[in-house]
Amino acid sequence: MEQLTRVSPVNQLLKTQCIVLLIILAGVFWLGGKELATAVCFGGLISVSNTLLLKWHLLRTAQKAGVSPMDNLSGAYRCIVERWMLTIAMFAVGFAVLELTATGLLVGFAAMQTVLLSGYMKQA
């Protein structure tokens, strides 16, 4: 199915996000310690999980190719809503359950979103 869809930009984005996250984690662990590195890692994983959900929706839409345009549009809206819900839920878990630092979570999330906005999605 991946050959029929244009998921290679999303795959490249996932690789880049993981590499950048590892580099940032090494620096944060060295400078800020384990607690801050854990928060940055979780924040980065929020964005990476959003990218994985986007890829899953892309593949799912490709399987249903040829269905009505209304179904395609509702699938796009569903993807948006699910990504928002996942982001909110993971931030809630990070803040309330795991009690991670807000700075670390936001830095990790913002860094991975910066990778996303740096141009890889123009090809998708």
PDB file of C-alpha atoms in Angstrom:
ATOM      1  CA  MET A   1       0.000   0.000   0.000  1.00  0.00           C
ATOM      2  CA  GLU A   2       2.891   2.367   0.706  1.00  0.00           C
ATOM      3  CA  GLN A   3       3.941   2.143  -2.939  1.00  0.00           C
ATOM      4  CA  LEU A   4       0.549   3.470  -4.052  1.00  0.00           C
ATOM      5  CA  THR A   5       0.627   6.508  -1.797  1.00  0.00           C
ATOM      6  CA  ARG A   6       3.081   9.299  -1.319  1.00  0.00           C
ATOM      7  CA  VAL A   7       4.265   8.389   2.149  1.00  0.00           C
ATOM      8  CA  SER A   8       7.971   8.772   1.444  1.00  0.00           C
ATOM      9  CA  PRO A   9       7.929  12.450   2.564  1.00  0.00           C
ATOM     10  CA  VAL A  10       6.213  11.405   5.788  1.00  0.00           C
ATOM     11  CA  ASN A  11       8.736   8.581   6.278  1.00  0.00           C
ATOM     12  CA  GLN A  12      11.579  11.067   5.723  1.00  0.00           C
ATOM     13  CA  LEU A  13       9.949  13.432   8.215  1.00  0.00           C
ATOM     14  CA  LEU A  14       9.729  10.660  10.815  1.00  0.00           C
ATOM     15  CA  LYS A  15      13.407   9.798  10.349  1.00  0.00           C
ATOM     16  CA  THR A  16      14.414  13.431  10.629  1.00  0.00           C
ATOM     17  CA  GLN A  17      12.280  13.962  13.724  1.00  0.00           C
ATOM     18  CA  CYS A  18      13.827  10.934  15.427  1.00  0.00           C
ATOM     19  CA  ILE A  19      17.394  11.981  14.580  1.00  0.00           C
ATOM     20  CA  VAL A  20      16.835  15.567  15.735  1.00  0.00           C
ATOM     21  CA  LEU A  21      15.140  14.338  18.916  1.00  0.00           C
ATOM     22  CA  LEU A  22      18.105  12.088  19.734  1.00  0.00           C
ATOM     23  CA  ILE A  23      20.557  14.948  19.178  1.00  0.00           C
ATOM     24  CA  ILE A  24      18.520  17.300  21.355  1.00  0.00           C
ATOM     25  CA  LEU A  25      18.140  14.638  24.039  1.00  0.00           C
ATOM     26  CA  ALA A  26      21.891  14.068  24.176  1.00  0.00           C
ATOM     27  CA  GLY A  27      22.495  17.784  24.679  1.00  0.00           C
ATOM     28  CA  VAL A  28      19.714  18.223  27.211  1.00  0.00           C
ATOM     29  CA  PHE A  29      20.800  15.144  29.167  1.00  0.00           C
ATOM     30  CA  TRP A  30      24.367  16.422  29.264  1.00  0.00           C
ATOM     31  CA  LEU A  31      23.411  19.985  30.256  1.00  0.00           C
ATOM     32  CA  GLY A  32      20.175  19.567  32.219  1.00  0.00           C
ATOM     33  CA  GLY A  33      20.117  16.051  33.587  1.00  0.00           C
ATOM     34  CA  LYS A  34      17.814  13.071  33.421  1.00  0.00           C
ATOM     35  CA  GLU A  35      14.599  14.749  34.597  1.00  0.00           C
ATOM     36  CA  LEU A  36      14.677  17.487  31.971  1.00  0.00           C
ATOM     37  CA  ALA A  37      15.724  15.023  29.254  1.00  0.00           C
ATOM     38  CA  THR A  38      12.748  12.798  30.101  1.00  0.00           C
ATOM     39  CA  ALA A  39      10.365  15.744  29.740  1.00  0.00           C
ATOM     40  CA  VAL A  40      11.934  16.806  26.432  1.00  0.00           C
ATOM     41  CA  CYS A  41      11.730  13.228  25.150  1.00  0.00           C
ATOM     42  CA  PHE A  42       8.041  12.952  26.016  1.00  0.00           C
ATOM     43  CA  GLY A  43       7.312  16.326  24.435  1.00  0.00           C
ATOM     44  CA  GLY A  44       9.097  15.267  21.275  1.00  0.00           C
ATOM     45  CA  LEU A  45       7.253  11.970  21.211  1.00  0.00           C
ATOM     46  CA  ILE A  46       3.948  13.864  21.241  1.00  0.00           C
ATOM     47  CA  SER A  47       4.851  15.389  17.886  1.00  0.00           C
ATOM     48  CA  VAL A  48       6.284  12.136  16.504  1.00  0.00           C
ATOM     49  CA  SER A  49       3.093  10.291  17.466  1.00  0.00           C
ATOM     50  CA  ASN A  50       1.101  12.944  15.585  1.00  0.00           C
ATOM     51  CA  THR A  51       3.198  12.284  12.501  1.00  0.00           C
ATOM     52  CA  LEU A  52       2.614   8.536  12.865  1.00  0.00           C
ATOM     53  CA  LEU A  53      -1.132   9.150  13.138  1.00  0.00           C
ATOM     54  CA  LEU A  54      -0.963  11.301   9.999  1.00  0.00           C
ATOM     55  CA  LYS A  55       0.798   8.485   8.142  1.00  0.00           C
ATOM     56  CA  TRP A  56      -1.808   5.971   9.317  1.00  0.00           C
ATOM     57  CA  HIS A  57      -4.620   8.197   8.043  1.00  0.00           C
ATOM     58  CA  LEU A  58      -2.812   8.691   4.744  1.00  0.00           C
ATOM     59  CA  LEU A  59      -2.509   4.934   4.224  1.00  0.00           C
ATOM     60  CA  ARG A  60      -6.093   4.384   5.335  1.00  0.00           C
ATOM     61  CA  THR A  61      -7.348   6.969   2.850  1.00  0.00           C
ATOM     62  CA  ALA A  62      -5.337   5.336   0.067  1.00  0.00           C
ATOM     63  CA  GLN A  63      -7.058   2.025   0.785  1.00  0.00           C
ATOM     64  CA  LYS A  64     -10.430   3.670   0.339  1.00  0.00           C
ATOM     65  CA  ALA A  65      -9.450   5.456  -2.872  1.00  0.00           C
ATOM     66  CA  GLY A  66     -12.434   5.987  -5.100  1.00  0.00           C
ATOM     67  CA  VAL A  67     -14.996   6.513  -2.362  1.00  0.00           C
ATOM     68  CA  SER A  68     -17.129   9.615  -2.431  1.00  0.00           C
ATOM     69  CA  PRO A  69     -15.496  13.031  -1.976  1.00  0.00           C
ATOM     70  CA  MET A  70     -17.660  13.528   1.108  1.00  0.00           C
ATOM     71  CA  ASP A  71     -16.104  10.436   2.710  1.00  0.00           C
ATOM     72  CA  ASN A  72     -12.632  11.722   1.839  1.00  0.00           C
ATOM     73  CA  LEU A  73     -13.405  15.087   3.414  1.00  0.00           C
ATOM     74  CA  SER A  74     -14.852  13.511   6.537  1.00  0.00           C
ATOM     75  CA  GLY A  75     -11.683  11.403   6.791  1.00  0.00           C
ATOM     76  CA  ALA A  76      -9.568  14.544   6.651  1.00  0.00           C
ATOM     77  CA  TYR A  77     -11.621  16.160   9.402  1.00  0.00           C
ATOM     78  CA  ARG A  78     -11.395  12.983  11.463  1.00  0.00           C
ATOM     79  CA  CYS A  79      -7.600  13.047  11.112  1.00  0.00           C
ATOM     80  CA  ILE A  80      -7.490  16.630  12.346  1.00  0.00           C
ATOM     81  CA  VAL A  81      -9.714  15.929  15.329  1.00  0.00           C
ATOM     82  CA  GLU A  82      -7.809  12.774  16.297  1.00  0.00           C
ATOM     83  CA  ARG A  83      -4.468  14.558  16.122  1.00  0.00           C
ATOM     84  CA  TRP A  84      -5.760  17.368  18.370  1.00  0.00           C
ATOM     85  CA  MET A  85      -7.227  14.873  20.833  1.00  0.00           C
ATOM     86  CA  LEU A  86      -3.996  12.856  20.903  1.00  0.00           C
ATOM     87  CA  THR A  87      -1.941  15.986  21.516  1.00  0.00           C
ATOM     88  CA  ILE A  88      -4.188  17.192  24.335  1.00  0.00           C
ATOM     89  CA  ALA A  89      -4.307  13.736  25.942  1.00  0.00           C
ATOM     90  CA  MET A  90      -0.549  13.275  25.798  1.00  0.00           C
ATOM     91  CA  PHE A  91       0.099  16.733  27.262  1.00  0.00           C
ATOM     92  CA  ALA A  92      -2.380  15.926  30.049  1.00  0.00           C
ATOM     93  CA  VAL A  93      -0.558  12.674  30.784  1.00  0.00           C
ATOM     94  CA  GLY A  94       2.801  14.450  30.732  1.00  0.00           C
ATOM     95  CA  PHE A  95       1.680  17.235  33.056  1.00  0.00           C
ATOM     96  CA  ALA A  96      -0.734  15.486  35.428  1.00  0.00           C
ATOM     97  CA  VAL A  97       0.228  11.822  35.513  1.00  0.00           C
ATOM     98  CA  LEU A  98       3.977  11.829  34.901  1.00  0.00           C
ATOM     99  CA  GLU A  99       4.433  15.300  36.461  1.00  0.00           C
ATOM    100  CA  LEU A 100       7.062  16.322  33.909  1.00  0.00           C
ATOM    101  CA  THR A 101       8.345  19.876  33.741  1.00  0.00           C
ATOM    102  CA  ALA A 102       6.388  22.197  31.496  1.00  0.00           C
ATOM    103  CA  THR A 103       9.524  23.682  29.990  1.00  0.00           C
ATOM    104  CA  GLY A 104      10.869  20.309  28.928  1.00  0.00           C
ATOM    105  CA  LEU A 105       7.579  19.155  27.427  1.00  0.00           C
ATOM    106  CA  LEU A 106       7.126  22.350  25.463  1.00  0.00           C
ATOM    107  CA  VAL A 107      10.739  22.463  24.273  1.00  0.00           C
ATOM    108  CA  GLY A 108      10.550  18.881  22.975  1.00  0.00           C
ATOM    109  CA  PHE A 109       7.205  19.447  21.298  1.00  0.00           C
ATOM    110  CA  ALA A 110       8.249  22.778  19.771  1.00  0.00           C
ATOM    111  CA  ALA A 111      11.507  21.338  18.450  1.00  0.00           C
ATOM    112  CA  MET A 112       9.735  18.518  16.641  1.00  0.00           C
ATOM    113  CA  GLN A 113       7.077  20.884  15.295  1.00  0.00           C
ATOM    114  CA  THR A 114       9.896  23.064  13.960  1.00  0.00           C
ATOM    115  CA  VAL A 115      11.238  20.044  12.085  1.00  0.00           C
ATOM    116  CA  LEU A 116       7.735  19.492  10.720  1.00  0.00           C
ATOM    117  CA  LEU A 117       7.460  23.089   9.549  1.00  0.00           C
ATOM    118  CA  SER A 118      10.971  23.181   8.102  1.00  0.00           C
ATOM    119  CA  GLY A 119       9.756  22.057   4.710  1.00  0.00           C
ATOM    120  CA  TYR A 120       9.340  18.291   4.715  1.00  0.00           C
ATOM    121  CA  MET A 121       5.567  18.452   4.447  1.00  0.00           C
ATOM    122  CA  LYS A 122       5.656  20.504   1.235  1.00  0.00           C
ATOM    123  CA  GLN A 123       6.130  17.237  -0.664  1.00  0.00           C
ATOM    124  CA  ALA A 124       3.328  15.309   1.029  1.00  0.00           C
TER     125      ALA A 124
END
